[in-house]
Amino acid sequence: MADVARRPIALVTALVLLLEAPGIVALNAVMARFLEAQSMSLDGMDPDAMATGTRILGYVSGAALLLCALVALLAGLRDRRPAASAGACSSAARSCTASSARSPSASSAGGPSPS
């Protein structure tokens, strides 16, 4: 599994998410329009409140999809896995590298040596 096609998969994923985000926002906008056009309520709820909630859901869903697309795009451009945060990952990598360099038996035995 050394040759992972990470870059093309991440770029295609970002493209699909970028195309999907406006579609979700538009779909929720159409549903909100239908809710505004009707004068019925569901179990006493105000139709205007339902339309507003549907619009907000569309905007939040679109923003979340755009954020996911950004993460996938950055992973594709960098050709690396997405990291939690740059500072935490780099310091953890240094400590892992430093601890494995100090105890060669940890890497050869398959685990940390007992202290």
PDB file of N, CA and C in Angstrom, residues 16-17 23 32-33 43 50 54 57 59 75 77-78 90 104 111 114:
ATOM      1  N   VAL A  16     -16.076  17.485  -6.040  1.00  0.00           N
ATOM      2  CA  VAL A  16     -17.452  17.029  -5.819  1.00  0.00           C
ATOM      3  C   VAL A  16     -18.103  17.819  -4.685  1.00  0.00           C
ATOM      4  N   LEU A  17     -17.362  18.045  -3.613  1.00  0.00           N
ATOM      5  CA  LEU A  17     -17.915  18.807  -2.491  1.00  0.00           C
ATOM      6  C   LEU A  17     -18.179  20.260  -2.878  1.00  0.00           C
ATOM      7  N   GLY A  23     -25.589  23.212  -4.413  1.00  0.00           N
ATOM      8  CA  GLY A  23     -26.800  22.429  -4.655  1.00  0.00           C
ATOM      9  C   GLY A  23     -27.613  22.228  -3.393  1.00  0.00           C
ATOM     10  N   ALA A  32     -37.653  26.150   1.404  1.00  0.00           N
ATOM     11  CA  ALA A  32     -38.103  27.293   2.197  1.00  0.00           C
ATOM     12  C   ALA A  32     -39.163  28.086   1.446  1.00  0.00           C
ATOM     13  N   ARG A  33     -39.022  28.182   0.125  1.00  0.00           N
ATOM     14  CA  ARG A  33     -40.039  28.879  -0.671  1.00  0.00           C
ATOM     15  C   ARG A  33     -41.379  28.162  -0.642  1.00  0.00           C
ATOM     16  N   ASP A  43     -48.276  20.969  13.639  1.00  0.00           N
ATOM     17  CA  ASP A  43     -48.435  20.900  15.093  1.00  0.00           C
ATOM     18  C   ASP A  43     -48.294  22.273  15.747  1.00  0.00           C
ATOM     19  N   MET A  50     -40.467  27.831  10.221  1.00  0.00           N
ATOM     20  CA  MET A  50     -39.983  26.644   9.507  1.00  0.00           C
ATOM     21  C   MET A  50     -39.180  27.050   8.269  1.00  0.00           C
ATOM     22  N   THR A  54     -35.234  26.285   7.679  1.00  0.00           N
ATOM     23  CA  THR A  54     -34.783  25.566   6.493  1.00  0.00           C
ATOM     24  C   THR A  54     -33.678  26.336   5.778  1.00  0.00           C
ATOM     25  N   LEU A  57     -30.513  26.033   7.864  1.00  0.00           N
ATOM     26  CA  LEU A  57     -29.945  24.695   7.681  1.00  0.00           C
ATOM     27  C   LEU A  57     -29.203  24.601   6.357  1.00  0.00           C
ATOM     28  N   TYR A  59     -27.725  27.079   4.679  1.00  0.00           N
ATOM     29  CA  TYR A  59     -26.476  27.847   4.754  1.00  0.00           C
ATOM     30  C   TYR A  59     -25.418  27.122   5.576  1.00  0.00           C
ATOM     31  N   ALA A  75      -5.317  18.876   1.264  1.00  0.00           N
ATOM     32  CA  ALA A  75      -4.672  17.564   1.321  1.00  0.00           C
ATOM     33  C   ALA A  75      -4.216  17.130  -0.067  1.00  0.00           C
ATOM     34  N   LEU A  77      -3.459  19.170  -2.659  1.00  0.00           N
ATOM     35  CA  LEU A  77      -2.374  20.021  -3.137  1.00  0.00           C
ATOM     36  C   LEU A  77      -1.055  19.721  -2.431  1.00  0.00           C
ATOM     37  N   ARG A  78      -1.142  19.402  -1.150  1.00  0.00           N
ATOM     38  CA  ARG A  78       0.068  19.102  -0.379  1.00  0.00           C
ATOM     39  C   ARG A  78       0.509  17.648  -0.535  1.00  0.00           C
ATOM     40  N   SER A  90       3.393  18.541  14.740  1.00  0.00           N
ATOM     41  CA  SER A  90       4.841  18.617  14.587  1.00  0.00           C
ATOM     42  C   SER A  90       5.541  18.335  15.907  1.00  0.00           C
ATOM     43  N   PRO A 104      16.662   2.101  20.589  1.00  0.00           N
ATOM     44  CA  PRO A 104      16.559   1.314  19.368  1.00  0.00           C
ATOM     45  C   PRO A 104      15.817   0.009  19.583  1.00  0.00           C
ATOM     46  N   GLY A 111       7.700  -2.732  20.168  1.00  0.00           N
ATOM     47  CA  GLY A 111       6.994  -1.955  21.182  1.00  0.00           C
ATOM     48  C   GLY A 111       7.987  -1.286  22.094  1.00  0.00           C
ATOM     49  N   PRO A 114      10.324  -2.080  28.523  1.00  0.00           N
ATOM     50  CA  PRO A 114       9.848  -1.814  29.899  1.00  0.00           C
ATOM     51  C   PRO A 114      10.898  -1.028  30.674  1.00  0.00           C
TER      52      PRO A 114
END
